[in-house]
CSV table of C-alpha atoms in Angstrom, one decimal:
chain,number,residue,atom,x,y,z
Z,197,UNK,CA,93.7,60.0,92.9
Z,198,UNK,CA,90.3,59.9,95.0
Z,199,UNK,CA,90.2,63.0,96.9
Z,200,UNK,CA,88.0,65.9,99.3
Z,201,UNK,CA,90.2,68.9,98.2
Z,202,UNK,CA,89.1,72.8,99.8
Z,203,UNK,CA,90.7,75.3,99.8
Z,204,UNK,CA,91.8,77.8,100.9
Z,205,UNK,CA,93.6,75.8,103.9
Z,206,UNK,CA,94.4,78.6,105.9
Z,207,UNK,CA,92.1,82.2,106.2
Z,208,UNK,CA,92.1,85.0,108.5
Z,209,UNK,CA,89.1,87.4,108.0
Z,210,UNK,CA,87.5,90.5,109.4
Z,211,UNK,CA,83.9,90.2,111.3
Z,212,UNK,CA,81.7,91.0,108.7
Z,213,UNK,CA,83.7,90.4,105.6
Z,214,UNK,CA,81.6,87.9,103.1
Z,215,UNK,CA,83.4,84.8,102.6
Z,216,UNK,CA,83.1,81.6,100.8
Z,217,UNK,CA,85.2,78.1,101.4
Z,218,UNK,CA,85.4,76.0,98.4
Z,219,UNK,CA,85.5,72.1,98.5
Z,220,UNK,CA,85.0,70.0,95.5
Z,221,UNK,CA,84.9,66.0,95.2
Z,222,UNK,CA,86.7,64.0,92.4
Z,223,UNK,CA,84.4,61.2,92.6
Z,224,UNK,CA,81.3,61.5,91.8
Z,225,UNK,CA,79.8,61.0,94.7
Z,226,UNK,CA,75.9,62.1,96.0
Z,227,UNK,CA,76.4,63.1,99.3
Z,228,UNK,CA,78.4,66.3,100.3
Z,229,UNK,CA,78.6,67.9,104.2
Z,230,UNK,CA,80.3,70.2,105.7
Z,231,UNK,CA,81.6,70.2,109.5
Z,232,UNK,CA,83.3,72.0,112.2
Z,233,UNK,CA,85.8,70.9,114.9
Z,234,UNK,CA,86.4,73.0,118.0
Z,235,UNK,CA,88.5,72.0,120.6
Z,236,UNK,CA,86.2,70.0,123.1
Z,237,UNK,CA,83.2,69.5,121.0
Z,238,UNK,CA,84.7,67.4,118.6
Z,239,UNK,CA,83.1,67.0,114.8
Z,240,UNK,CA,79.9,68.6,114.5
Z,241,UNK,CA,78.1,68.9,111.0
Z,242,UNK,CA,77.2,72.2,109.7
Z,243,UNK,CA,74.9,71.0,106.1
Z,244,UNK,CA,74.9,68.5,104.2
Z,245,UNK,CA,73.4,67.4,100.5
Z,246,UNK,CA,72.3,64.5,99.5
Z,247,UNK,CA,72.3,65.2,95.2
Z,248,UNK,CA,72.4,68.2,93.3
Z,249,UNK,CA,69.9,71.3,94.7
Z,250,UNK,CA,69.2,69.2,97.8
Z,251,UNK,CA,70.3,70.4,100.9
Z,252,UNK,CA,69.5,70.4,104.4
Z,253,UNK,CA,70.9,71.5,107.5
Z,254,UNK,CA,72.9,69.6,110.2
Z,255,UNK,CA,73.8,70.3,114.2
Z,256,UNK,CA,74.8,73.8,113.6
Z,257,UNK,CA,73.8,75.5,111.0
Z,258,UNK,CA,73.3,79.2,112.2
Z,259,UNK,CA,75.3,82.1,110.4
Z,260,UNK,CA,76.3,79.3,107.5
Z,261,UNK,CA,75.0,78.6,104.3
Z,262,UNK,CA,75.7,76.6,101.6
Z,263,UNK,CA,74.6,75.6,98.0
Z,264,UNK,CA,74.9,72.5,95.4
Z,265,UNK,CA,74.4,73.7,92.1
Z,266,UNK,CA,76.3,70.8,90.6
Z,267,UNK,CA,77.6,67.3,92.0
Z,268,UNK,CA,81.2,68.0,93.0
Z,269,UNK,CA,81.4,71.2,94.5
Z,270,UNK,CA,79.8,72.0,98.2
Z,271,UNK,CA,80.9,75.7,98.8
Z,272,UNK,CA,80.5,76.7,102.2
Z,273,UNK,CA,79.4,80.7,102.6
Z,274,UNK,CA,79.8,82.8,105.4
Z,275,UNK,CA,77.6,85.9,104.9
Z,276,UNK,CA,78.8,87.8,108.0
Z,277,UNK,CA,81.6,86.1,109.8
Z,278,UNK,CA,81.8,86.5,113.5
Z,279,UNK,CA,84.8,85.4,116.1
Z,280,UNK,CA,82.4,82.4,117.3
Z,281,UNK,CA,83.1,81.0,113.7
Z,282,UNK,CA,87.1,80.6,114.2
Z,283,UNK,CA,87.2,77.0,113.7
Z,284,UNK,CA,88.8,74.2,111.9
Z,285,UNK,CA,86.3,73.2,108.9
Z,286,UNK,CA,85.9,70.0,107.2
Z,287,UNK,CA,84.2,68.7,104.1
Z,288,UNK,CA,83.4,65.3,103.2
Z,289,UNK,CA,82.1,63.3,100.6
Z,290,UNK,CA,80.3,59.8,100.4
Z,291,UNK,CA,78.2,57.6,97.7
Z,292,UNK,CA,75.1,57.1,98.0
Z,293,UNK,CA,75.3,53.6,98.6
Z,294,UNK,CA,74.8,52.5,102.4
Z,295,UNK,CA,77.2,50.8,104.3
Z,296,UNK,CA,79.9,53.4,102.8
Z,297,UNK,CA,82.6,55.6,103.7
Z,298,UNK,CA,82.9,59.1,104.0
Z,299,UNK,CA,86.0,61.2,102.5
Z,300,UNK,CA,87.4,63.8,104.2
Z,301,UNK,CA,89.0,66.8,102.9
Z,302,UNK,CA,91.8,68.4,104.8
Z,303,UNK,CA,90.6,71.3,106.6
Z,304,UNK,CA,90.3,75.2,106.1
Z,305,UNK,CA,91.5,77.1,109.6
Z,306,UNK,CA,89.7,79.8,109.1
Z,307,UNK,CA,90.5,83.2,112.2
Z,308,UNK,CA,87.8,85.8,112.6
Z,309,UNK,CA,89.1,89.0,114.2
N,157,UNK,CA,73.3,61.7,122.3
N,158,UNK,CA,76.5,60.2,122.9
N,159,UNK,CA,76.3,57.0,121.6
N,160,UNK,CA,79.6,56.1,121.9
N,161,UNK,CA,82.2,55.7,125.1
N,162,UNK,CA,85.5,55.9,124.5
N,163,UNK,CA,88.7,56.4,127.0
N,164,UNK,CA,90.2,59.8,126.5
N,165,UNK,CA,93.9,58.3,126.3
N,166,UNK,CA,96.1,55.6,125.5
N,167,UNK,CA,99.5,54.9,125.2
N,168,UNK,CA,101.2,51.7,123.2
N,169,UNK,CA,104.4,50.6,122.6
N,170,UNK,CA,106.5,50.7,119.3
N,171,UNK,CA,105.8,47.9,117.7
N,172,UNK,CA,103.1,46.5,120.3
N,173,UNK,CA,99.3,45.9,119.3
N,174,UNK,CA,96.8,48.9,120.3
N,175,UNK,CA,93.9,47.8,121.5
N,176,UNK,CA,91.1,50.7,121.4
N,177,UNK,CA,88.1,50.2,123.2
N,178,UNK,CA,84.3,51.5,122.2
N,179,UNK,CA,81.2,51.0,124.4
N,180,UNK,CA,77.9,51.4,122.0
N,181,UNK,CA,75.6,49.9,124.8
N,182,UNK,CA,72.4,51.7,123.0
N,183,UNK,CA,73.1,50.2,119.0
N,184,UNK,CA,70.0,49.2,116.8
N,185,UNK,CA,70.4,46.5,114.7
N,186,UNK,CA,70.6,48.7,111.2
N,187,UNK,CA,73.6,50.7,113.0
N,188,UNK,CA,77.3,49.9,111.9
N,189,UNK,CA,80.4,50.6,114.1
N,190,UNK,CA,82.7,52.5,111.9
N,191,UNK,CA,86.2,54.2,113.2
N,192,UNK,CA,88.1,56.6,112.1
N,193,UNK,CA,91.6,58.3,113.1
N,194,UNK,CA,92.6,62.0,113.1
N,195,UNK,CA,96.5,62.7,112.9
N,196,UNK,CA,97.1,66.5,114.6
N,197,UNK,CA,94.4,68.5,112.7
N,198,UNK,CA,94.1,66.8,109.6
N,199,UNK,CA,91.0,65.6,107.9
N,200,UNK,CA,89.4,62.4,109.5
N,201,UNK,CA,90.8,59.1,107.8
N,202,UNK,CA,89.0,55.9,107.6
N,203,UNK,CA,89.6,52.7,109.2
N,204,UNK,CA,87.7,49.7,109.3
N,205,UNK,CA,84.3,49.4,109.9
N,206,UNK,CA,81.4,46.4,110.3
N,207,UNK,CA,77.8,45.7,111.7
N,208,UNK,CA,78.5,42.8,113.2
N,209,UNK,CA,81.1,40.3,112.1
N,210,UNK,CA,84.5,40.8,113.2
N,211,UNK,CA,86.5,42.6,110.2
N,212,UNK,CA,89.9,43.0,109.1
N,213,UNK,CA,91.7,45.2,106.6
N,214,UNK,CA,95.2,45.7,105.9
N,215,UNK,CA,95.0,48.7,108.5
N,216,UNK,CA,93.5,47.0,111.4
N,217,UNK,CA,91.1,44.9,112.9
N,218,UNK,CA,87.2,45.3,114.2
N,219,UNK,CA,86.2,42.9,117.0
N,220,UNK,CA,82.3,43.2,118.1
N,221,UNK,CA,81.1,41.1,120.6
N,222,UNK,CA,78.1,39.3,120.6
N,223,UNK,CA,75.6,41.3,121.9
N,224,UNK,CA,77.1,44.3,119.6
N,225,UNK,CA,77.2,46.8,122.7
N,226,UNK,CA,80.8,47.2,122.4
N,227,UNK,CA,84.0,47.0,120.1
N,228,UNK,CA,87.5,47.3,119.8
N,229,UNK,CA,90.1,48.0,117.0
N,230,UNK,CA,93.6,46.9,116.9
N,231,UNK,CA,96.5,48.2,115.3
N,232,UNK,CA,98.6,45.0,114.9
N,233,UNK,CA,102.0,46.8,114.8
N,234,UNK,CA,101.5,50.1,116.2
N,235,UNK,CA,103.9,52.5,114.6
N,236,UNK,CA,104.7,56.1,115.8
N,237,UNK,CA,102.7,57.5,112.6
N,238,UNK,CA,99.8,55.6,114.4
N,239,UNK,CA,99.8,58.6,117.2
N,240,UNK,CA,96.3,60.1,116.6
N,241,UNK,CA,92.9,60.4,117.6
N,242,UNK,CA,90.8,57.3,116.8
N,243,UNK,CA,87.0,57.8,116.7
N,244,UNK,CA,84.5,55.6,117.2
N,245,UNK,CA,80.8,56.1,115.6
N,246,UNK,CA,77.6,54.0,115.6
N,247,UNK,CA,76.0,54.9,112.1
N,248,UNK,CA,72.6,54.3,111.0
N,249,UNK,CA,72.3,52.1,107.9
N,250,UNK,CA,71.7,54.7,104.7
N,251,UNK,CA,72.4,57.9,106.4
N,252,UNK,CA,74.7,59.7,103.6
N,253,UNK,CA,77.6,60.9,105.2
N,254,UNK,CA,76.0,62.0,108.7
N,255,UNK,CA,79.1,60.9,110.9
N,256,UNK,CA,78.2,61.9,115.0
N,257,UNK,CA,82.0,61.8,116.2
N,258,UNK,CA,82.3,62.0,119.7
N,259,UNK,CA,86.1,63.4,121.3
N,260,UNK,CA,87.6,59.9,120.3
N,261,UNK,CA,91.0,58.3,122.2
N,262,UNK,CA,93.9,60.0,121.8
N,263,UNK,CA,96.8,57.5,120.8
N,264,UNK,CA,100.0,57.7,121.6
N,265,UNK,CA,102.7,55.3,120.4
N,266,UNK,CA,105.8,55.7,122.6
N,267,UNK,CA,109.2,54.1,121.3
């Protein structure tokens, strides 16, 4: 089955406390991105990649990075998690080819007390 | 940049077809209309989407008018697992997955 899958779904952390969200695509598709949703802004991306070791950042990209060492896997890393990063995070996947759409995966809560 | 208007709400009944609205008064001509629904806080699902012939798939339909400055999707049959959020986004030709979703219309099917 086609599918976005992250994990973990659910995380509460501590301020400060490294952490890294996982999400990795089943097919084979170029372009990875992460987002955000917070109640009242909507979707907003975080990064994105367009093919292996390229990446570049999106709307909000502060306190976030992220790395694409091979084509399935989009790990999103937060160095130093603060409460302003308690949201509901999405990845998604999409080919390369235009007029295409994108695959969502379904969301990591993540709490940072 | 907003580039899409949507109603905040909607309600439809059972069994009815939902007609959702979208407003994309400032579209280029390489942008596609895509939509999109969001049941309670689960990843965004695709819909439908089209530049600008009308479109139909076995979830719903895509109507554009003429001049392209607006849409609407309908659900056919609206069914309670139909409650969501539907968004509507004006996407460049080519952009990867760069998706600009606004707060959508919030759906709700009543029986």
């Amino acid at each position: 089955e086609a599918q976005v899958t992250q994990n973990p779904r659910y995380l509460i952390t501590v301020t400060g406390k490294k952490l890294t969200v996982t999400c990795s695509q089943n097919m084979n598709h170029e372009y990875m991105s992460w987002y955000r949703q917070d109640p009242g802004l909507g979707l907003r991306q975080i990064y994105y990649s367009m093919n292996v070791e390229v990446t570049d950042k999106g709307d909000v990209p502060e306190g976030y990075k992220v790395s694409r060492k091979e084509k399935r896997n989009f790990p999103l890393i937060l160095e130093s998690p603060s409460p302003n990063q308690t949201s509901l995070y999405f990845c998604a996947s999409s080919p390369r080819a235009p007029n295409t759409e994108a695959f969502f995966g379904q969301g990591t809560r993540l709490t940072v007390v | 940049d907003a580039k899409t208007t949507q109603p905040p709400s909607m309600d439809c009944a059972e069994g009815r077809a939902a007609n959702l609205p979208c407003n994309h008064s400032t579209i280029s001509g390489n942008e596609y209309v895509y939509w999109y629904r969001q049941i309670h806080s689960q990843g965004p699902q695709y819909i439908i989407h089209g530049l600008k012939n009308n479109e139909t798939n076995e979830m719903a339909s895509l109507i554009i008018t003429e001049d392209r400055k607006s849409s609407t999707l309908i659900l056919p049959h609206a069914t309670l697992r139909d409650t969501a959020v539907y968004y509507c986004i004006v996407r460049p030709r080519g952009t990867g997955n760069q998706f600009y979703f606004g707060t959508g219309t919030s759906l709700t099917v009543i029986p």
